[in-house]
Coordinates of C-alpha atoms in Angstrom, one line a residue:
X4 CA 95.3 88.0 95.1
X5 CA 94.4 91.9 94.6
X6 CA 93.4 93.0 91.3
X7 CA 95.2 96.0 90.1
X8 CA 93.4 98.7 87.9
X9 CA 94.3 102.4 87.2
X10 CA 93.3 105.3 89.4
X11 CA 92.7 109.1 91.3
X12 CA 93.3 112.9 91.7
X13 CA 93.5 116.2 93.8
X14 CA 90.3 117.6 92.5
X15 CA 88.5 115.3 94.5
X16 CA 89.7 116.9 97.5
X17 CA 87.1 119.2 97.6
X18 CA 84.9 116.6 99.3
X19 CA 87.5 116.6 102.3
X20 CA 85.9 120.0 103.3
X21 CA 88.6 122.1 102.3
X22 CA 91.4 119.6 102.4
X23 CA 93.3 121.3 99.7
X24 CA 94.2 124.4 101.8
X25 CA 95.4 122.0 104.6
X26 CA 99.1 121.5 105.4
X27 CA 100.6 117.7 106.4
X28 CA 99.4 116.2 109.4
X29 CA 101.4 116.9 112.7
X30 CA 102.3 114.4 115.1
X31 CA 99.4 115.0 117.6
X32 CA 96.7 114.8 115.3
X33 CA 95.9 111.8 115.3
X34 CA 97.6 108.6 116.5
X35 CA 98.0 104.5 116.9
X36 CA 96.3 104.7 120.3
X37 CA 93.0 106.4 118.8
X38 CA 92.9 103.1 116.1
X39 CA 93.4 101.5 119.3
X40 CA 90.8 102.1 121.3
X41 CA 88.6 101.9 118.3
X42 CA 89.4 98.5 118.0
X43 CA 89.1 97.7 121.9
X44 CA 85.6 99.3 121.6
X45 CA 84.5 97.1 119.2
X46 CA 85.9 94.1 120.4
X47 CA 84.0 94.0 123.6
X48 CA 80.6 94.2 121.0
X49 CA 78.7 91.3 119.3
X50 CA 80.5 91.1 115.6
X51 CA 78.1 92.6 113.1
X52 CA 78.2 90.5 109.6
X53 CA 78.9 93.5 107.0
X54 CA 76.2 93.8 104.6
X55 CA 76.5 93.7 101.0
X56 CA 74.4 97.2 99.6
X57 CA 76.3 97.0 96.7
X58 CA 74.0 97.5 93.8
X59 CA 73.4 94.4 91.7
X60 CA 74.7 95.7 88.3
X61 CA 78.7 96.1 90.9
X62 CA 77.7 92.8 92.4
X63 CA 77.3 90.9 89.1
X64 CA 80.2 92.4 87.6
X65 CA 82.7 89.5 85.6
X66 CA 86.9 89.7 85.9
X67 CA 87.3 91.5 82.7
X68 CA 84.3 94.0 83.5
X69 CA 85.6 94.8 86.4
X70 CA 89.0 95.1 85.3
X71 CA 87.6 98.1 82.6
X72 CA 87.3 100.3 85.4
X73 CA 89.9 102.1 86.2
X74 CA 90.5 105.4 88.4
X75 CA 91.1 108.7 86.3
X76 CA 95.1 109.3 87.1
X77 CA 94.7 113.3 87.0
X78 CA 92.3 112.8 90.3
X79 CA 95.0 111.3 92.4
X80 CA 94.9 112.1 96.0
X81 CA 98.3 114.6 96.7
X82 CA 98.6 115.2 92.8
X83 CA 98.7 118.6 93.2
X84 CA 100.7 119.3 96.7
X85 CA 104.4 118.5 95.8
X86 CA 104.7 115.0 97.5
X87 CA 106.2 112.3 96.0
X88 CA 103.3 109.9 96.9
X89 CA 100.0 109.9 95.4
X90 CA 96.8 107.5 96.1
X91 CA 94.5 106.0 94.1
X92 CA 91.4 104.1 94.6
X93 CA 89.6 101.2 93.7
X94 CA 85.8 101.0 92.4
X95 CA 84.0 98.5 94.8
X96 CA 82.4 95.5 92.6
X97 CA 82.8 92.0 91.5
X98 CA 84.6 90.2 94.7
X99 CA 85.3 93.7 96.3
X100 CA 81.7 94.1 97.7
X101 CA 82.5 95.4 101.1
X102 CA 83.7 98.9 100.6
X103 CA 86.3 100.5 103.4
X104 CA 86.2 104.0 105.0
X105 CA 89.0 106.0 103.8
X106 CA 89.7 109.2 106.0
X107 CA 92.8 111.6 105.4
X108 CA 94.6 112.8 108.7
X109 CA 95.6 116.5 108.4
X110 CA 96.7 119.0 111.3
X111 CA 93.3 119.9 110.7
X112 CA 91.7 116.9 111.9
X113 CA 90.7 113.6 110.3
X114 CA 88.5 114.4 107.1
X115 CA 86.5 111.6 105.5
X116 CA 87.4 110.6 101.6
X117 CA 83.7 110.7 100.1
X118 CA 82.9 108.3 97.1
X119 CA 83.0 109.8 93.4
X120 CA 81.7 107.8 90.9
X121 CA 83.2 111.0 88.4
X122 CA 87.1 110.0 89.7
X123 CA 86.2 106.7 87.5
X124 CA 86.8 106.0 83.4
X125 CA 84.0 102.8 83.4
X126 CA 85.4 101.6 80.0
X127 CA 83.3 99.9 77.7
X128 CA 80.6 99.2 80.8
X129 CA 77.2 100.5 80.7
X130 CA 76.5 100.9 84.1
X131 CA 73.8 103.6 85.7
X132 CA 76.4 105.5 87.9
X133 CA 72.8 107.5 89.6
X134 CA 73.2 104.5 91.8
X135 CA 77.0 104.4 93.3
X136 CA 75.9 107.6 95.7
X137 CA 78.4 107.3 98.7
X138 CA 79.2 103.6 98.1
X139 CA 83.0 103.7 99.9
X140 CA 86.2 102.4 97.8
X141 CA 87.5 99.0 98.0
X142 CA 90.5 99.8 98.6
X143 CA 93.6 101.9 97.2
X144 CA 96.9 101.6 95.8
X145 CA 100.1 104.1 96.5
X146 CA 102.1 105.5 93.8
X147 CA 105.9 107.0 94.1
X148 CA 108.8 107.2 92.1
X149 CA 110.8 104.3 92.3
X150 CA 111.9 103.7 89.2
X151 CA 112.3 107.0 87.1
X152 CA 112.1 110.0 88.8
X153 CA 109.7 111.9 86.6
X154 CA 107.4 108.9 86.9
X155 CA 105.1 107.7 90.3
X156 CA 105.3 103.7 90.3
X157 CA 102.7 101.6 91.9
X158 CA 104.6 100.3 94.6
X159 CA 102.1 99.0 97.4
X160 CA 98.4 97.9 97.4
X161 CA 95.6 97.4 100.1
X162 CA 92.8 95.4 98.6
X163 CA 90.6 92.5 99.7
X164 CA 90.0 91.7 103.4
X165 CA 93.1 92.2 104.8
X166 CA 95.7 91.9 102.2
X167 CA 98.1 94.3 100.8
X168 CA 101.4 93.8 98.6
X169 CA 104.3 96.0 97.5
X170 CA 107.0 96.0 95.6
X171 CA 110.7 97.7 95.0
X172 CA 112.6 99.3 92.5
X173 CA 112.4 96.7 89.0
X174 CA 110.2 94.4 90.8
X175 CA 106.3 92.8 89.5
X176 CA 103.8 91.7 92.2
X177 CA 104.1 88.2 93.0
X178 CA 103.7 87.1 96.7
X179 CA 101.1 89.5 99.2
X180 CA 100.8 89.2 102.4
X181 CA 97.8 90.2 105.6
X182 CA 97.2 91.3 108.1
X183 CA 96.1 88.8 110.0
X184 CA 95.6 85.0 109.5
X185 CA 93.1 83.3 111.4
X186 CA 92.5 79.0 111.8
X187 CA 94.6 78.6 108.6
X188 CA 94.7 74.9 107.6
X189 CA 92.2 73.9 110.3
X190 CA 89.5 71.5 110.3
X191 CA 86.8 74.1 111.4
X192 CA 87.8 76.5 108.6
X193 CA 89.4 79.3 108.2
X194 CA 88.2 82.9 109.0
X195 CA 88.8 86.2 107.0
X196 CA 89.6 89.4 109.3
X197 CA 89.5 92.6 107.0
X198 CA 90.4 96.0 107.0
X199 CA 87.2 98.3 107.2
X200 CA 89.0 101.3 107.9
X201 CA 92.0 103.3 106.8
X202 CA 93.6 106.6 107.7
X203 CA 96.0 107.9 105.4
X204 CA 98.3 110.5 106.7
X205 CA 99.2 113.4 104.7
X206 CA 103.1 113.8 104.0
X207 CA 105.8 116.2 104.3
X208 CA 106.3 118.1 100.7
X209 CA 109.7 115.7 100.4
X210 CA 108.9 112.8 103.0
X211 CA 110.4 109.4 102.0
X212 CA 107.9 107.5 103.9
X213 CA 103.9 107.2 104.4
X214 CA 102.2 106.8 107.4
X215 CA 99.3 104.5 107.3
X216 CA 97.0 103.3 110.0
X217 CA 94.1 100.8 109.5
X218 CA 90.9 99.0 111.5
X219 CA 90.8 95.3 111.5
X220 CA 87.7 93.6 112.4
X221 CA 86.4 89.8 112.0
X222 CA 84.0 87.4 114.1
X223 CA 86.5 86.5 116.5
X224 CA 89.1 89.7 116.5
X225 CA 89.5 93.2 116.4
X226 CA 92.9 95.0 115.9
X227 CA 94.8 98.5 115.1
X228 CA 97.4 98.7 112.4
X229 CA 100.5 100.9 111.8
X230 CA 102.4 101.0 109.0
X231 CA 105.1 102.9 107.5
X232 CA 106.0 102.8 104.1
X233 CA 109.6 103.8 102.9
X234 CA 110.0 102.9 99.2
X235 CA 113.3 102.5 97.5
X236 CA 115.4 99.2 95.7
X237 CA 113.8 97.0 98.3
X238 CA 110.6 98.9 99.8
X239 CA 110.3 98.4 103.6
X240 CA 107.0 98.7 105.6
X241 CA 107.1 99.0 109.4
X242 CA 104.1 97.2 110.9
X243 CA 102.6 97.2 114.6
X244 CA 100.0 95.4 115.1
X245 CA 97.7 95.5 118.5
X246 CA 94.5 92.8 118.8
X247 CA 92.0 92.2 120.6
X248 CA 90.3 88.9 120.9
X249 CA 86.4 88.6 120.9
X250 CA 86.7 85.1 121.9
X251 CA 89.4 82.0 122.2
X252 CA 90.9 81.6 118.7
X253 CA 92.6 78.2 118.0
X254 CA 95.2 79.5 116.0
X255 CA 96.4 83.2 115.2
X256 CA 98.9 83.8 112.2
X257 CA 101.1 86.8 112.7
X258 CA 102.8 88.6 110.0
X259 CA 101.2 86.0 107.5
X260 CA 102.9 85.5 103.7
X261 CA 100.6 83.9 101.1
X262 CA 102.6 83.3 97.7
X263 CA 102.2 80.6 95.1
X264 CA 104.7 77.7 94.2
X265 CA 103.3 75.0 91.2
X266 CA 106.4 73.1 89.8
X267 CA 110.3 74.0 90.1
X268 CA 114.1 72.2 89.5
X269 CA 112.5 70.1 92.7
X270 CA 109.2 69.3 91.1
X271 CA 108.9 69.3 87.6
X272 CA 105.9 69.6 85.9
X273 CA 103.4 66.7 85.2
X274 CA 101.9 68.2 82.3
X275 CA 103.9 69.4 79.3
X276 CA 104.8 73.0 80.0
X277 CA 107.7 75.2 77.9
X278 CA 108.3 77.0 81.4
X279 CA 110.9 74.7 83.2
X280 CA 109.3 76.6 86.7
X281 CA 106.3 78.5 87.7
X282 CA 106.2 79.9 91.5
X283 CA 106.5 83.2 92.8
X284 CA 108.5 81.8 95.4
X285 CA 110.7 78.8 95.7
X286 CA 111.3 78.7 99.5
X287 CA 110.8 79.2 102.8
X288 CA 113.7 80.7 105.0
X289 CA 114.0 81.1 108.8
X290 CA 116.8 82.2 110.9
X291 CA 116.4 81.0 114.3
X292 CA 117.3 82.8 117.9
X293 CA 120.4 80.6 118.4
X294 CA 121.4 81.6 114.7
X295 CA 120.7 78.5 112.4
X296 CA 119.0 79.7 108.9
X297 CA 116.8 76.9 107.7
X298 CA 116.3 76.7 104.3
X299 CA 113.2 74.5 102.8
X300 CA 111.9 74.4 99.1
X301 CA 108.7 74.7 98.6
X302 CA 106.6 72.0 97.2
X303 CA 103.2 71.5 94.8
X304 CA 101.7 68.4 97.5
X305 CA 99.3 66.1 96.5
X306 CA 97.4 66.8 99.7
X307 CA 97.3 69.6 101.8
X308 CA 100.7 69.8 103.6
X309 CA 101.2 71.7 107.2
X310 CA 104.6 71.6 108.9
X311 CA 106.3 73.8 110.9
X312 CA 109.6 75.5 112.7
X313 CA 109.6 75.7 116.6
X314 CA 111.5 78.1 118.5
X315 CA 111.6 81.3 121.0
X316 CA 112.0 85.1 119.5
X317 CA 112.6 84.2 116.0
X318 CA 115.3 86.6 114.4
X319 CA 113.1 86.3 110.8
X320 CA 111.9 84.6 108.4
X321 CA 109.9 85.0 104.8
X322 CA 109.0 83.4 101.5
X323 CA 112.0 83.8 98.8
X324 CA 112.4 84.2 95.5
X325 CA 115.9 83.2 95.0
X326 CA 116.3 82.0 91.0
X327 CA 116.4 85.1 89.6
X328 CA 117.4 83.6 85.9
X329 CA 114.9 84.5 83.2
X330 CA 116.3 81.6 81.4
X331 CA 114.8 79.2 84.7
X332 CA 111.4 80.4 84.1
X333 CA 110.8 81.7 80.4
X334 CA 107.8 83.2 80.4
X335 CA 107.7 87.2 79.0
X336 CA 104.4 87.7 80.5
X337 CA 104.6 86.7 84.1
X338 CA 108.3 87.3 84.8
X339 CA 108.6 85.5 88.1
X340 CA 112.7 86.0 88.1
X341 CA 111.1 89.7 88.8
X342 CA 108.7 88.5 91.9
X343 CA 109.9 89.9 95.4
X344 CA 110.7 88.0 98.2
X345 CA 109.3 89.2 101.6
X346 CA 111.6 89.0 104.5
X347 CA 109.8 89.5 108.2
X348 CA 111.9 91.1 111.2
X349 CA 110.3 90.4 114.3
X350 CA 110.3 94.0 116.6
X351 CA 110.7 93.2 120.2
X352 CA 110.3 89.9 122.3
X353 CA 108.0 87.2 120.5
X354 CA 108.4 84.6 122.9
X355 CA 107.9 81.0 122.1
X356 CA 105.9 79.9 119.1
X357 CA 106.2 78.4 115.6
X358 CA 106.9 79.0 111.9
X359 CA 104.1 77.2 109.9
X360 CA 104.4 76.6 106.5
X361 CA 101.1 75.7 104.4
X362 CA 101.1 74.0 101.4
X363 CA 98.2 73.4 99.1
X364 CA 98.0 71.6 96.1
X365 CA 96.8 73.5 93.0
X366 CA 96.1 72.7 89.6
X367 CA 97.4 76.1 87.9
X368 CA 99.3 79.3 88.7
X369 CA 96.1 81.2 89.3
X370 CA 95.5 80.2 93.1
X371 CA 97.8 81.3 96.1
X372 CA 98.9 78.0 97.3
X373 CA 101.7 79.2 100.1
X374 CA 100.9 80.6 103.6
X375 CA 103.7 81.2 106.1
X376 CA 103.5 82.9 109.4
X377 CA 104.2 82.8 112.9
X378 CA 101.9 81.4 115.4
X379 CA 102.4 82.2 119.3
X380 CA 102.8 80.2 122.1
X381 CA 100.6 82.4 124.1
X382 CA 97.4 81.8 124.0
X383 CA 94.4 84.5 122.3
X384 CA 91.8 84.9 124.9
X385 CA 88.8 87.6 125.3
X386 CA 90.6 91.0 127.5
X387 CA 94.2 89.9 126.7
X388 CA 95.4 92.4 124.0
X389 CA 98.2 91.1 121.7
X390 CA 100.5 93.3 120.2
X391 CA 103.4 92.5 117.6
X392 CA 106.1 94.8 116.3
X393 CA 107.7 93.7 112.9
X394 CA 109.7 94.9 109.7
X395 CA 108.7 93.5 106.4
X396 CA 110.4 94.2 103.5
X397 CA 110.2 93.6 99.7
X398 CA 113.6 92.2 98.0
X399 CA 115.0 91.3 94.6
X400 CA 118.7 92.3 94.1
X401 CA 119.6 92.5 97.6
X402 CA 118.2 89.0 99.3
X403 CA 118.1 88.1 103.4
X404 CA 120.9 85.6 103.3
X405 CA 122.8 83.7 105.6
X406 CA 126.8 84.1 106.1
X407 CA 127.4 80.5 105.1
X408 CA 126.8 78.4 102.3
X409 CA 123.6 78.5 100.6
X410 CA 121.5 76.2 98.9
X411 CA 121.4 77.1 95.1
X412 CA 119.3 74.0 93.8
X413 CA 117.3 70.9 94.8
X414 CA 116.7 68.4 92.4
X415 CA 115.2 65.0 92.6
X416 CA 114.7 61.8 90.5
X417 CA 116.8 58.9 89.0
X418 CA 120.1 59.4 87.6
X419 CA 121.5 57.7 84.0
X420 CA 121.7 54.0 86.4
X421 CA 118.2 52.5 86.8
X422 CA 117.1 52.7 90.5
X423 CA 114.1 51.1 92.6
X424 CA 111.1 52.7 92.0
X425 CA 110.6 53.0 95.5
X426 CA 113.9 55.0 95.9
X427 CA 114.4 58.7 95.1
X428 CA 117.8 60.4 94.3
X429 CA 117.9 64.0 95.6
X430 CA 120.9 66.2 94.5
X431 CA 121.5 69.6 96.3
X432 CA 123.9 72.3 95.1
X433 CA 125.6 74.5 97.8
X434 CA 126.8 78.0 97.1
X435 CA 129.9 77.8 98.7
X436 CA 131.7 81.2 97.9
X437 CA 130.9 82.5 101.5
X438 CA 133.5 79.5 102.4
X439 CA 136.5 81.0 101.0
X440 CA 137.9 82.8 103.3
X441 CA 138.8 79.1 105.0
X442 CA 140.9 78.3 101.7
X443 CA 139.1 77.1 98.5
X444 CA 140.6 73.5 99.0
X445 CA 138.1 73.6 101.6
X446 CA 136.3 70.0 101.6
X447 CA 133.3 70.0 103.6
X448 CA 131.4 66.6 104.4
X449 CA 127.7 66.3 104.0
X450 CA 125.8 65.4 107.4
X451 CA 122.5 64.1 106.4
X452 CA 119.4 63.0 108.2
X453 CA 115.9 61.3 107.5
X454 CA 113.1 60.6 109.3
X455 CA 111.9 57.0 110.0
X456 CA 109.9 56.7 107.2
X457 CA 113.5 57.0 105.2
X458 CA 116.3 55.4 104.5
X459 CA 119.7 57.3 103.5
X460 CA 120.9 54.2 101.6
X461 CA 124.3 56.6 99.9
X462 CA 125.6 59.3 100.2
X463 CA 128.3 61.6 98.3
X464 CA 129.8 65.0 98.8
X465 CA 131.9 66.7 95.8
X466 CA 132.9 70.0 94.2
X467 CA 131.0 71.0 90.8
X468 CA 133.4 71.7 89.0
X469 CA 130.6 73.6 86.3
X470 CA 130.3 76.3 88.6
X471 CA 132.3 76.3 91.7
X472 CA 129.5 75.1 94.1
X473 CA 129.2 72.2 96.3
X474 CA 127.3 69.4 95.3
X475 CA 125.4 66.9 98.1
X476 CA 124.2 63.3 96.3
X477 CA 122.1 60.8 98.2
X478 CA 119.4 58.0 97.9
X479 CA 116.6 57.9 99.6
X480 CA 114.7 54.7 100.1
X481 CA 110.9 55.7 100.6
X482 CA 109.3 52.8 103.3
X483 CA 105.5 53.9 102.7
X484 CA 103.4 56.4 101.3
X485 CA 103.5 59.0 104.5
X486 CA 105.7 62.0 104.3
X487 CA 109.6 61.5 104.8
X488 CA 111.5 65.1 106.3
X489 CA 115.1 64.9 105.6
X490 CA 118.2 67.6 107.1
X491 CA 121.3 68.1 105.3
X492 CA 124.2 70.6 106.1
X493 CA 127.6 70.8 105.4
X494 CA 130.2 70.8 107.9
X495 CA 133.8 71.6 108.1
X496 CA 136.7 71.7 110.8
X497 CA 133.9 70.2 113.1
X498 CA 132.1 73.4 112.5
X499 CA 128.2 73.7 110.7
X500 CA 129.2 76.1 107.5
X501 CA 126.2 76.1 105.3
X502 CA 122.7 76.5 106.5
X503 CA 120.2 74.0 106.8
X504 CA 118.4 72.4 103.9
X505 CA 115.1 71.1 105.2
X506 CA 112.7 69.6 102.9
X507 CA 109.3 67.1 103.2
X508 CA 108.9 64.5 100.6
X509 CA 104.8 64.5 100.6

């Protein structure tokens, strides 16, 4: 997960050879199609292992240390030039050892951004800055007012290999996402495309969104990035996405997620904890081409846990965050009723493919533990570019949700009567307001299903009267110690009127 530090100004402009007379970028300047053919270019070479010239004092450098450098805000890229969007960078060092070329695109031309080790406050570190000549940044970070207008919010980041995160009006970092995932969850390991080069294109005076392009290169891939950022309540990024494959890969994630989930209502904690739940996102949703919205809660597993959605052109899917009740989590610091959810809208025709879900088990909040993406049908051979259109945006008040009843909890246990210890009750709580317009003395019947390592052996179906939802009660009989999957939606005037609560008992 990034780090985030404070940063950068227009007086370092004057390394862009005269950048700060130059006017915003025009449309011909520079392009997708020149990333593009940077990318084929390099994907038809032998991959070249970046090396690490980092001095050792950077290399060496501990969390905290690292953290104590922070980027001088009065140096801020665009400070000076009336836009509402400002960059700043990060200081390469600690796991950040591969510095990125940053370029700014003007009507000029495409300037280089050079290094400054003078753009930097190093804290209480005594470092010997004679040696950070030219090194390259590690990344930056995009400020703009989303919040106040008088004051420019950190609303997206691009930092570490291919990763980058953003966030909306009110909202704290939680989940990121990449650019690329590669052989996630596979026996032979996975592999780490990054981004080694960025363009940033200078905006219009009053432009609400930023234009960014990016180089993506790894052992096996190479590939040219667009995106456009709009901030606003819930920040939206436009993403396209063209690859080239050096050679067969088993697997390629597109539009990945990566979040964290380490107990919820559905999984309590095994330790003693004050928090009642600690995840930046509870669940995964997808909302298939023949319109079914599949809803399944995400789980801490004992053992790594890989399952996944089939179906053709996918209208969406993404990692929520939908318990937005302080009281749910209770902790000040992290405020994960405040973590976005990150919704994915497939551009285009994806074809067939799948929506895998990764689930790892960790020991603490401090590892992402989540991976979602979509993996194609079609295969990723050497000379076959892929390219992949998609919207992602960054939610909190206003959530991707179906036109049907909801899931509002899962919980699971024993009840106040003594059951088998082999037998699990699960108890699900539909949000059923969407229902109303079929009368509220609507009384829709639970149709539930288990795989053959269950056994539904009841079932119940009744209105909570505590809050107006509906509730779903059954036992589950657990036959062995492999994973059960289990469906339940509700159903009404033979019609399906809730979506579909899909969860795997690991």
């Amino acid at each position: 997960m990034p780090l985030v530090t404070r940063p950068l100004a227009f007086r370092s402009l004057g390394l862009l050879m005269a950048c700060s007379l130059a006017l915003p970028a025009t449309a011909h300047s520079f392009g997708f199609n020149d990333v593009s053919k940077r990318a084929q270019t390099l994907a038809e070479k032998p991959w070249q292992q970046p090396k690490n010239e980092l001095p050792k004092s950077l290399r060496e450098l501990s969390y905290d240390q690292y953290r104590d450098i922070r980027f001088k805000p009065e140096r801020s890229l665009w400070r000076r030039n009336g836009s509402p969007f400002e960059i700043q960078f990060f200081h390469p060092g600690f796991l950040y050892a591969n510095p990125v070329k940053l370029h700014v695109v003007t009507d000029q031309g495409v300037q280089k951004l050079k290094f400054r080790h003078e753009d930097f406050d190093y804290g209480a570190n005594t470092l010997d800055t004679d040696d950070f000549e030219d090194l390259g940044y590690a990344g930056f970070r995009v400020h703009y007012p989303v919040n106040h207008a008088r004051y420019k919010d950190e609303i997206a980041v691009f930092l570490g290999a291919s990763y980058f995160r953003a966030l909306g009006k009110n909202q704290l970092y939680g989940l990121s996402s990449r650019g690329l995932a590669v052989d996630t969850a596979l026996m032979s390991g996975e592999e780490f495309p990054a981004f080694t080069e960025f363009w940033l294109v200078w905006p219009a005076a009053k432009s609400g969104e930023l234009e960014i392009y990016a180089l993506l290169e790894s052992k096996r891939v190479t590939g040219a990035y667009r995106f456009v950022l709009r901030p606003g309540n819930e920040t939206q990024m436009e993403v396209r996405a063209k690859l080239f494959p050096r050679s067969r890969i088993e697997k390629l994630g597109i539009a990945p997620l990566t979040s964290m989930f380490m107990f919820g209502e559905n999984q309590p904690s095994a330790e003693e904890d004050y928090r009642p739940e600690v995840h930046d996102s509870d669940g995964l949703l997808v909302h298939t081409s023949n319109d079914e919205w599949v809803w399944r809660p995400l789980v801490n597993p004992k053992r790594l846990l890989v399952t996944s959605f089939e179906l053709t052109n996918p209208r969406g899917f993404g990692l929520m965050q939908r318990d937005r009740d302080f009281d749910h989590y209770q902790d000040l610091e992290a405020r994960y009723e405040r973590r976005p959810s990150a919704w994915v809208t497939p551009k285009g025709d994806w074809g067939k493919g799948r929506v895998e879900l990764v689930q790892i088990p960790t020991p603490d909040e401090t590892n992402d533990n989540i991976v979602a993406y979509w993996v194609p049908e079609q295969g990723s051979e050497p000379g076959q570019p892929l390219d992949f259109r998609y919207r992602l945006d960054w939610q909190l008040n206003t959530l991707t949700q179906p036109p049907l009843a909801t899931v509002r909890q899962t919980r699971r246990g024993h009840g106040y009567r003594k059951e088998a210890s082999d037998n699990l009750r699960f108890i699900l709580d539909f949000d059923t307001s969407s229902l109303k317009k079929h009368g509220r003395n609507i009384k829709p019947e639970a149709a539930i299903w288990a795989s053959e390592n269950g056994e539904i052996l009841e079932k119940q179906s009744f209105r909570n009267e505590a809050d107006d939802s509906w509730r779903v009660s059954f036992l589950l009989k657990r036959k062995s110690e492999e994973p059960v999957e289990m469906r339940v939606t509700l159903r009404a005037d033979d019609k399906i009127v809730s979506e579909t609560w899909s969860y795997v008992l690991p």
